[in-house]
Amino acid sequence: MSSTRHAMPRLKSLALLAFALAGALPAHAAADDPECGAAELAVLGRELRIDHFVPGPADFGQDANGVVVASSCRKSPDDPRLTLAAVAWDAHAEDSKALVVAVIDASASLALLKDEIGEDAATQVTSGSLRLDTAPYRLAPDVRAFGVDVLPADASCGDGGSGASRTLYVREGKALRPVLQGLTMSEYRYVRGNQARCVSDPRQAETAIVEDFKVSIGLGVPGKGGWRDLVLTGTSKRSDHKPGRRPLHVHVRYGGGGYPLDTFQQAWTAWRK
């Protein structure tokens, strides 16, 4: 089992980002992404052999023993008979929630991957923490990926934080394989001041200046084995309307079974300094 403790880093906040693809590909993941219904949860509960695989009272469920804490389901763009699902549940593990990502039909799971999402005191997985991204990631001939964003709630006070962490999956028979793991789609930092609940002087919040950083994913030219490069573009915007930084563009080639992010992370860190 792969570990989201590395694939999806511990997250701190910020709202969902607008998702743009450099090749003018539209976003297909609304902020009101629908939660999974009883039928989808029943299929996954049987596959996982977990009883009470439904939301509990804390998440407006009717089952006092329900274990599901967050879910997102969307019809597959390529085959509306299939449903893409991401569900997090309480497996009673310390500092984490269990995660399953799956492709299901009306009666069975066709492809499935189990994982986990790390938590800490400031970042907790709650209802609304999962979002499916069905933008047309046509990475190679006959290969289309879909994304899962993880957005833990944030109650911390600091000089900045991070937004959604995105992982892209491709289906291979009865398995799902992550090919891009834990890409942080946004960050922010306070250039001056902080949010109202984090400062004693209201003027520090009223005059606060925030710089937002966003990442978009584009598709480049085909490379090894017909797999397209990913073009990761960073942009920045300040709340005081001063000019942002020059955009950052990094091409990431497919290799070793996925898209490694080391080079992008180094460039991203240097660009934000």
mmCIF file of C-alpha atoms in Angstrom:
data_model
loop_
_atom_site.group_PDB
_atom_site.id
_atom_site.type_symbol
_atom_site.label_atom_id
_atom_site.label_comp_id
_atom_site.label_asym_id
_atom_site.label_seq_id
_atom_site.Cartn_x
_atom_site.Cartn_y
_atom_site.Cartn_z
ATOM 1 C CA MET A 1 0.000 0.000 0.000
ATOM 2 C CA SER A 2 1.371 3.400 -0.907
ATOM 3 C CA SER A 3 1.481 6.086 1.774
ATOM 4 C CA THR A 4 -0.179 9.447 1.484
ATOM 5 C CA ARG A 5 1.955 10.629 4.375
ATOM 6 C CA HIS A 6 4.478 11.261 1.604
ATOM 7 C CA ALA A 7 2.216 11.480 -1.426
ATOM 8 C CA MET A 8 -0.137 14.011 0.141
ATOM 9 C CA PRO A 9 1.837 16.205 2.549
ATOM 10 C CA ARG A 10 0.310 17.537 5.721
ATOM 11 C CA LEU A 11 -1.726 20.449 4.607
ATOM 12 C CA LYS A 12 -2.605 23.747 6.226
ATOM 13 C CA SER A 13 -5.536 25.611 4.724
ATOM 14 C CA LEU A 14 -6.665 28.031 2.096
ATOM 15 C CA ALA A 15 -9.635 27.604 -0.127
ATOM 16 C CA LEU A 16 -9.759 25.527 -3.274
ATOM 17 C CA LEU A 17 -8.029 27.008 -6.226
ATOM 18 C CA ALA A 18 -9.317 27.641 -9.667
ATOM 19 C CA PHE A 19 -7.780 24.892 -11.772
ATOM 20 C CA ALA A 20 -6.412 25.822 -15.153
ATOM 21 C CA LEU A 21 -4.590 23.751 -17.711
ATOM 22 C CA ALA A 22 -1.983 25.439 -19.864
ATOM 23 C CA GLY A 23 -3.567 23.894 -22.934
ATOM 24 C CA ALA A 24 -6.829 25.710 -22.161
ATOM 25 C CA LEU A 25 -8.321 22.598 -20.565
ATOM 26 C CA PRO A 26 -11.294 23.463 -18.339
ATOM 27 C CA ALA A 27 -11.747 22.588 -14.701
ATOM 28 C CA HIS A 28 -14.162 19.790 -13.877
ATOM 29 C CA ALA A 29 -14.234 19.847 -10.085
ATOM 30 C CA ALA A 30 -16.700 22.217 -8.508
ATOM 31 C CA ALA A 31 -16.414 23.438 -4.938
ATOM 32 C CA ASP A 32 -19.740 21.680 -4.235
ATOM 33 C CA ASP A 33 -18.421 18.316 -5.399
ATOM 34 C CA PRO A 34 -21.121 15.786 -4.474
ATOM 35 C CA GLU A 35 -20.573 13.378 -1.625
ATOM 36 C CA CYS A 36 -20.931 9.665 -2.285
ATOM 37 C CA GLY A 37 -24.413 8.236 -1.915
ATOM 38 C CA ALA A 38 -25.580 5.171 -0.032
ATOM 39 C CA ALA A 39 -25.199 2.898 -3.067
ATOM 40 C CA GLU A 40 -21.573 3.860 -3.715
ATOM 41 C CA LEU A 41 -20.659 3.540 -0.029
ATOM 42 C CA ALA A 42 -22.353 0.130 0.141
ATOM 43 C CA VAL A 43 -20.248 -1.125 -2.780
ATOM 44 C CA LEU A 44 -17.039 0.096 -1.168
ATOM 45 C CA GLY A 45 -17.992 -1.186 2.272
ATOM 46 C CA ARG A 46 -18.486 -4.683 0.854
ATOM 47 C CA GLU A 47 -15.227 -4.520 -1.081
ATOM 48 C CA LEU A 48 -13.288 -3.321 1.966
ATOM 49 C CA ARG A 49 -15.181 -5.630 4.335
ATOM 50 C CA ILE A 50 -15.943 -2.761 6.692
ATOM 51 C CA ASP A 51 -19.198 -2.561 8.625
ATOM 52 C CA HIS A 52 -21.011 0.756 9.084
ATOM 53 C CA PHE A 53 -19.290 2.265 6.045
ATOM 54 C CA VAL A 54 -21.517 5.349 6.187
ATOM 55 C CA PRO A 55 -21.239 8.812 7.768
ATOM 56 C CA GLY A 56 -21.701 8.969 11.517
ATOM 57 C CA PRO A 57 -23.760 11.494 13.537
ATOM 58 C CA ALA A 58 -20.909 14.021 13.505
ATOM 59 C CA ASP A 59 -21.280 14.145 9.717
ATOM 60 C CA PHE A 60 -25.093 14.205 9.712
ATOM 61 C CA GLY A 61 -25.369 10.441 9.299
ATOM 62 C CA GLN A 62 -28.029 8.233 10.871
ATOM 63 C CA ASP A 63 -25.730 5.388 11.942
ATOM 64 C CA ALA A 64 -24.270 5.960 15.397
ATOM 65 C CA ASN A 65 -21.347 3.713 14.435
ATOM 66 C CA GLY A 66 -20.715 5.230 10.999
ATOM 67 C CA VAL A 67 -17.019 5.546 10.165
ATOM 68 C CA VAL A 68 -16.984 7.665 6.971
ATOM 69 C CA VAL A 69 -15.736 11.220 7.547
ATOM 70 C CA ALA A 70 -15.370 12.569 3.990
ATOM 71 C CA SER A 71 -16.282 11.461 0.478
ATOM 72 C CA SER A 72 -16.503 12.653 -3.104
ATOM 73 C CA CYS A 73 -18.101 10.862 -6.072
ATOM 74 C CA ARG A 74 -18.405 11.879 -9.721
ATOM 75 C CA LYS A 75 -19.446 10.105 -12.892
ATOM 76 C CA SER A 76 -16.553 9.088 -15.121
ATOM 77 C CA PRO A 77 -16.349 11.499 -18.093
ATOM 78 C CA ASP A 78 -15.404 8.637 -20.421
ATOM 79 C CA ASP A 79 -18.158 6.252 -19.272
ATOM 80 C CA PRO A 80 -21.118 7.638 -17.283
ATOM 81 C CA ARG A 81 -21.986 4.087 -16.204
ATOM 82 C CA LEU A 82 -18.929 4.234 -13.950
ATOM 83 C CA THR A 83 -18.373 6.351 -10.853
ATOM 84 C CA LEU A 84 -15.092 7.734 -9.533
ATOM 85 C CA ALA A 85 -14.964 7.727 -5.744
ATOM 86 C CA ALA A 86 -12.679 8.954 -2.973
ATOM 87 C CA VAL A 87 -13.654 8.172 0.617
ATOM 88 C CA ALA A 88 -11.856 8.798 3.913
ATOM 89 C CA TRP A 89 -12.849 6.956 7.062
ATOM 90 C CA ASP A 90 -11.814 6.552 10.667
ATOM 91 C CA ALA A 91 -9.827 3.333 10.937
ATOM 92 C CA HIS A 92 -8.796 4.207 14.508
ATOM 93 C CA ALA A 93 -5.203 4.866 13.474
ATOM 94 C CA GLU A 94 -3.260 7.559 15.278
ATOM 95 C CA ASP A 95 -2.702 10.799 13.338
ATOM 96 C CA SER A 96 -4.316 9.623 10.098
ATOM 97 C CA LYS A 97 -7.509 8.760 8.270
ATOM 98 C CA ALA A 98 -7.779 5.800 5.917
ATOM 99 C CA LEU A 99 -8.439 6.592 2.248
ATOM 100 C CA VAL A 100 -9.818 4.581 -0.640
ATOM 101 C CA VAL A 101 -9.843 5.758 -4.253
ATOM 102 C CA ALA A 102 -11.918 3.636 -6.604
ATOM 103 C CA VAL A 103 -13.702 3.201 -9.909
ATOM 104 C CA ILE A 104 -17.047 1.474 -9.338
ATOM 105 C CA ASP A 105 -20.140 0.473 -11.248
ATOM 106 C CA ALA A 106 -23.627 -0.119 -9.893
ATOM 107 C CA SER A 107 -22.739 -3.312 -8.068
ATOM 108 C CA ALA A 108 -18.989 -3.720 -7.688
ATOM 109 C CA SER A 109 -15.605 -2.046 -7.405
ATOM 110 C CA LEU A 110 -13.709 -2.330 -10.692
ATOM 111 C CA ALA A 111 -10.426 -0.752 -9.572
ATOM 112 C CA LEU A 112 -9.340 0.294 -6.105
ATOM 113 C CA LEU A 113 -6.408 1.693 -4.145
ATOM 114 C CA LYS A 114 -6.154 1.991 -0.356
ATOM 115 C CA ASP A 115 -4.048 4.722 1.202
ATOM 116 C CA GLU A 116 -4.018 7.094 4.165
ATOM 117 C CA ILE A 117 -4.032 10.828 4.873
ATOM 118 C CA GLY A 118 -1.765 12.174 7.600
ATOM 119 C CA GLU A 119 -3.198 14.545 10.217
ATOM 120 C CA ASP A 120 -1.874 16.771 12.972
ATOM 121 C CA ALA A 121 -3.312 19.226 15.482
ATOM 122 C CA ALA A 122 -3.839 21.910 12.850
ATOM 123 C CA THR A 123 -4.948 19.785 9.904
ATOM 124 C CA GLN A 124 -7.922 17.477 10.317
ATOM 125 C CA VAL A 125 -9.825 15.550 7.648
ATOM 126 C CA THR A 126 -13.495 16.499 7.844
ATOM 127 C CA SER A 127 -16.563 16.557 5.628
ATOM 128 C CA GLY A 128 -15.609 18.444 2.482
ATOM 129 C CA SER A 129 -11.927 17.509 2.654
ATOM 130 C CA LEU A 130 -12.007 15.484 -0.588
ATOM 131 C CA ARG A 131 -12.610 16.670 -4.135
ATOM 132 C CA LEU A 132 -12.387 14.798 -7.421
ATOM 133 C CA ASP A 133 -10.811 16.462 -10.442
ATOM 134 C CA THR A 134 -11.982 15.118 -13.808
ATOM 135 C CA ALA A 135 -10.170 17.524 -16.135
ATOM 136 C CA PRO A 136 -9.037 15.769 -19.357
ATOM 137 C CA TYR A 137 -5.580 14.577 -18.336
ATOM 138 C CA ARG A 138 -4.868 12.530 -21.469
ATOM 139 C CA LEU A 139 -1.354 11.591 -20.485
ATOM 140 C CA ALA A 140 -0.692 8.945 -23.137
ATOM 141 C CA PRO A 141 -2.575 7.085 -25.866
ATOM 142 C CA ASP A 142 -5.595 5.451 -24.207
ATOM 143 C CA VAL A 143 -4.497 6.767 -20.799
ATOM 144 C CA ARG A 144 -6.625 9.342 -19.003
ATOM 145 C CA ALA A 145 -5.911 10.252 -15.392
ATOM 146 C CA PHE A 146 -8.195 11.750 -12.787
ATOM 147 C CA GLY A 147 -7.245 13.694 -9.691
ATOM 148 C CA VAL A 148 -8.076 13.669 -6.001
ATOM 149 C CA ASP A 149 -7.585 16.834 -3.972
ATOM 150 C CA VAL A 150 -7.182 16.631 -0.193
ATOM 151 C CA LEU A 151 -8.174 19.738 1.747
ATOM 152 C CA PRO A 152 -7.930 19.248 5.512
ATOM 153 C CA ALA A 153 -9.519 21.937 7.657
ATOM 154 C CA ASP A 154 -7.111 24.492 9.096
ATOM 155 C CA ALA A 155 -7.381 26.196 12.452
ATOM 156 C CA SER A 156 -3.786 27.370 12.717
ATOM 157 C CA CYS A 157 -2.375 30.863 12.990
ATOM 158 C CA GLY A 158 0.832 31.428 11.106
ATOM 159 C CA ASP A 159 2.514 33.526 8.465
ATOM 160 C CA GLY A 160 1.167 31.356 5.682
ATOM 161 C CA GLY A 161 -0.123 27.979 4.647
ATOM 162 C CA SER A 162 -0.996 25.606 1.842
ATOM 163 C CA GLY A 163 -4.092 24.627 -0.075
ATOM 164 C CA ALA A 164 -5.167 21.472 -1.860
ATOM 165 C CA SER A 165 -2.763 18.591 -2.374
ATOM 166 C CA ARG A 166 -3.469 16.820 -5.682
ATOM 167 C CA THR A 167 -2.666 13.261 -6.723
ATOM 168 C CA LEU A 168 -3.365 11.946 -10.237
ATOM 169 C CA TYR A 169 -4.386 8.314 -10.748
ATOM 170 C CA VAL A 170 -4.561 6.071 -13.803
ATOM 171 C CA ARG A 171 -6.478 2.822 -14.025
ATOM 172 C CA GLU A 172 -4.590 -0.347 -14.880
ATOM 173 C CA GLY A 173 -7.003 -3.258 -14.940
ATOM 174 C CA LYS A 174 -8.319 -3.772 -11.417
ATOM 175 C CA ALA A 175 -5.768 -1.433 -9.882
ATOM 176 C CA LEU A 176 -5.300 2.319 -9.648
ATOM 177 C CA ARG A 177 -1.797 3.746 -9.811
ATOM 178 C CA PRO A 178 -0.752 7.225 -8.678
ATOM 179 C CA VAL A 179 1.412 8.890 -11.335
ATOM 180 C CA LEU A 180 1.656 12.362 -9.763
ATOM 181 C CA GLN A 181 1.670 12.433 -5.990
ATOM 182 C CA GLY A 182 0.979 15.223 -3.543
ATOM 183 C CA LEU A 183 1.322 18.328 -5.710
ATOM 184 C CA THR A 184 0.435 21.348 -3.566
ATOM 185 C CA MET A 185 -1.840 23.475 -5.728
ATOM 186 C CA SER A 186 -1.604 26.710 -3.751
ATOM 187 C CA GLU A 187 0.207 28.475 -0.958
ATOM 188 C CA TYR A 188 -0.130 31.860 0.666
ATOM 189 C CA ARG A 189 1.911 34.081 2.946
ATOM 190 C CA TYR A 190 1.202 37.222 4.893
ATOM 191 C CA VAL A 191 3.481 40.003 3.716
ATOM 192 C CA ARG A 192 2.057 42.123 6.529
ATOM 193 C CA GLY A 193 -0.395 41.454 9.347
ATOM 194 C CA ASN A 194 -2.543 38.354 9.713
ATOM 195 C CA GLN A 195 -6.159 37.217 9.869
ATOM 196 C CA ALA A 196 -8.414 38.790 12.489
ATOM 197 C CA ARG A 197 -8.605 35.809 14.840
ATOM 198 C CA CYS A 198 -4.815 35.592 14.963
ATOM 199 C CA VAL A 199 -3.935 39.154 16.023
ATOM 200 C CA SER A 200 -4.734 41.234 19.083
ATOM 201 C CA ASP A 201 -4.812 44.545 17.208
ATOM 202 C CA PRO A 202 -7.691 44.678 14.664
ATOM 203 C CA ARG A 203 -5.673 47.102 12.548
ATOM 204 C CA GLN A 204 -3.196 44.326 11.774
ATOM 205 C CA ALA A 205 -6.004 42.399 10.100
ATOM 206 C CA GLU A 206 -7.524 45.431 8.399
ATOM 207 C CA THR A 207 -4.207 46.369 6.788
ATOM 208 C CA ALA A 208 -2.991 42.825 6.131
ATOM 209 C CA ILE A 209 -1.339 42.065 2.794
ATOM 210 C CA VAL A 210 -1.474 38.527 1.440
ATOM 211 C CA GLU A 211 0.469 37.027 -1.438
ATOM 212 C CA ASP A 212 -1.185 34.007 -3.076
ATOM 213 C CA PHE A 213 0.715 31.417 -5.100
ATOM 214 C CA LYS A 214 -1.108 29.056 -7.449
ATOM 215 C CA VAL A 215 -0.098 26.093 -9.576
ATOM 216 C CA SER A 216 -1.758 24.991 -12.810
ATOM 217 C CA ILE A 217 -1.159 21.753 -14.685
ATOM 218 C CA GLY A 218 -0.741 21.703 -18.447
ATOM 219 C CA LEU A 219 0.061 18.966 -20.936
ATOM 220 C CA GLY A 220 3.252 19.126 -22.980
ATOM 221 C CA VAL A 221 4.622 17.102 -25.859
ATOM 222 C CA PRO A 222 4.740 13.283 -25.827
ATOM 223 C CA GLY A 223 7.926 11.804 -24.473
ATOM 224 C CA LYS A 224 9.021 8.370 -23.287
ATOM 225 C CA GLY A 225 6.495 5.697 -24.210
ATOM 226 C CA GLY A 226 4.118 8.311 -25.569
ATOM 227 C CA TRP A 227 3.553 9.879 -22.144
ATOM 228 C CA ARG A 228 3.174 13.636 -22.291
ATOM 229 C CA ASP A 229 5.235 16.003 -20.197
ATOM 230 C CA LEU A 230 3.408 17.908 -17.491
ATOM 231 C CA VAL A 231 3.855 21.668 -17.633
ATOM 232 C CA LEU A 232 3.548 23.081 -14.109
ATOM 233 C CA THR A 233 3.016 26.836 -14.021
ATOM 234 C CA GLY A 234 3.243 28.958 -10.892
ATOM 235 C CA THR A 235 1.608 32.389 -10.655
ATOM 236 C CA SER A 236 1.363 34.892 -7.820
ATOM 237 C CA LYS A 237 -1.026 37.663 -6.856
ATOM 238 C CA ARG A 238 -0.914 40.214 -4.052
ATOM 239 C CA SER A 239 -3.927 41.600 -2.214
ATOM 240 C CA ASP A 240 -2.486 45.129 -2.373
ATOM 241 C CA HIS A 241 -2.572 44.922 -6.207
ATOM 242 C CA LYS A 242 1.170 45.336 -6.581
ATOM 243 C CA PRO A 243 2.620 43.343 -9.494
ATOM 244 C CA GLY A 244 3.071 39.646 -8.854
ATOM 245 C CA ARG A 245 6.152 37.632 -9.685
ATOM 246 C CA ARG A 246 7.001 36.513 -13.188
ATOM 247 C CA PRO A 247 5.312 33.154 -13.881
ATOM 248 C CA LEU A 248 7.274 29.997 -13.183
ATOM 249 C CA HIS A 249 7.217 27.243 -15.829
ATOM 250 C CA VAL A 250 8.632 23.772 -15.177
ATOM 251 C CA HIS A 251 8.376 20.774 -17.517
ATOM 252 C CA VAL A 252 8.167 17.425 -15.729
ATOM 253 C CA ARG A 253 8.856 14.299 -17.762
ATOM 254 C CA TYR A 254 7.327 10.917 -17.097
ATOM 255 C CA GLY A 255 9.839 8.437 -15.803
ATOM 256 C CA GLY A 256 10.182 5.651 -13.288
ATOM 257 C CA GLY A 257 6.464 4.977 -13.260
ATOM 258 C CA GLY A 258 5.385 8.535 -12.564
ATOM 259 C CA TYR A 259 6.096 12.255 -12.664
ATOM 260 C CA PRO A 260 8.808 13.111 -10.089
ATOM 261 C CA LEU A 261 8.375 16.484 -8.424
ATOM 262 C CA ASP A 262 11.870 17.079 -7.024
ATOM 263 C CA THR A 263 12.953 19.544 -9.725
ATOM 264 C CA PHE A 264 9.674 21.434 -9.566
ATOM 265 C CA GLN A 265 9.772 21.677 -5.775
ATOM 266 C CA GLN A 266 13.276 23.135 -5.864
ATOM 267 C CA ALA A 267 12.276 25.700 -8.494
ATOM 268 C CA TRP A 268 9.037 26.510 -6.640
ATOM 269 C CA THR A 269 10.860 27.119 -3.356
ATOM 270 C CA ALA A 270 13.460 29.376 -4.994
ATOM 271 C CA TRP A 271 10.779 31.279 -6.960
ATOM 272 C CA ARG A 272 8.794 32.149 -3.815
ATOM 273 C CA LYS A 273 11.769 33.575 -1.915
#
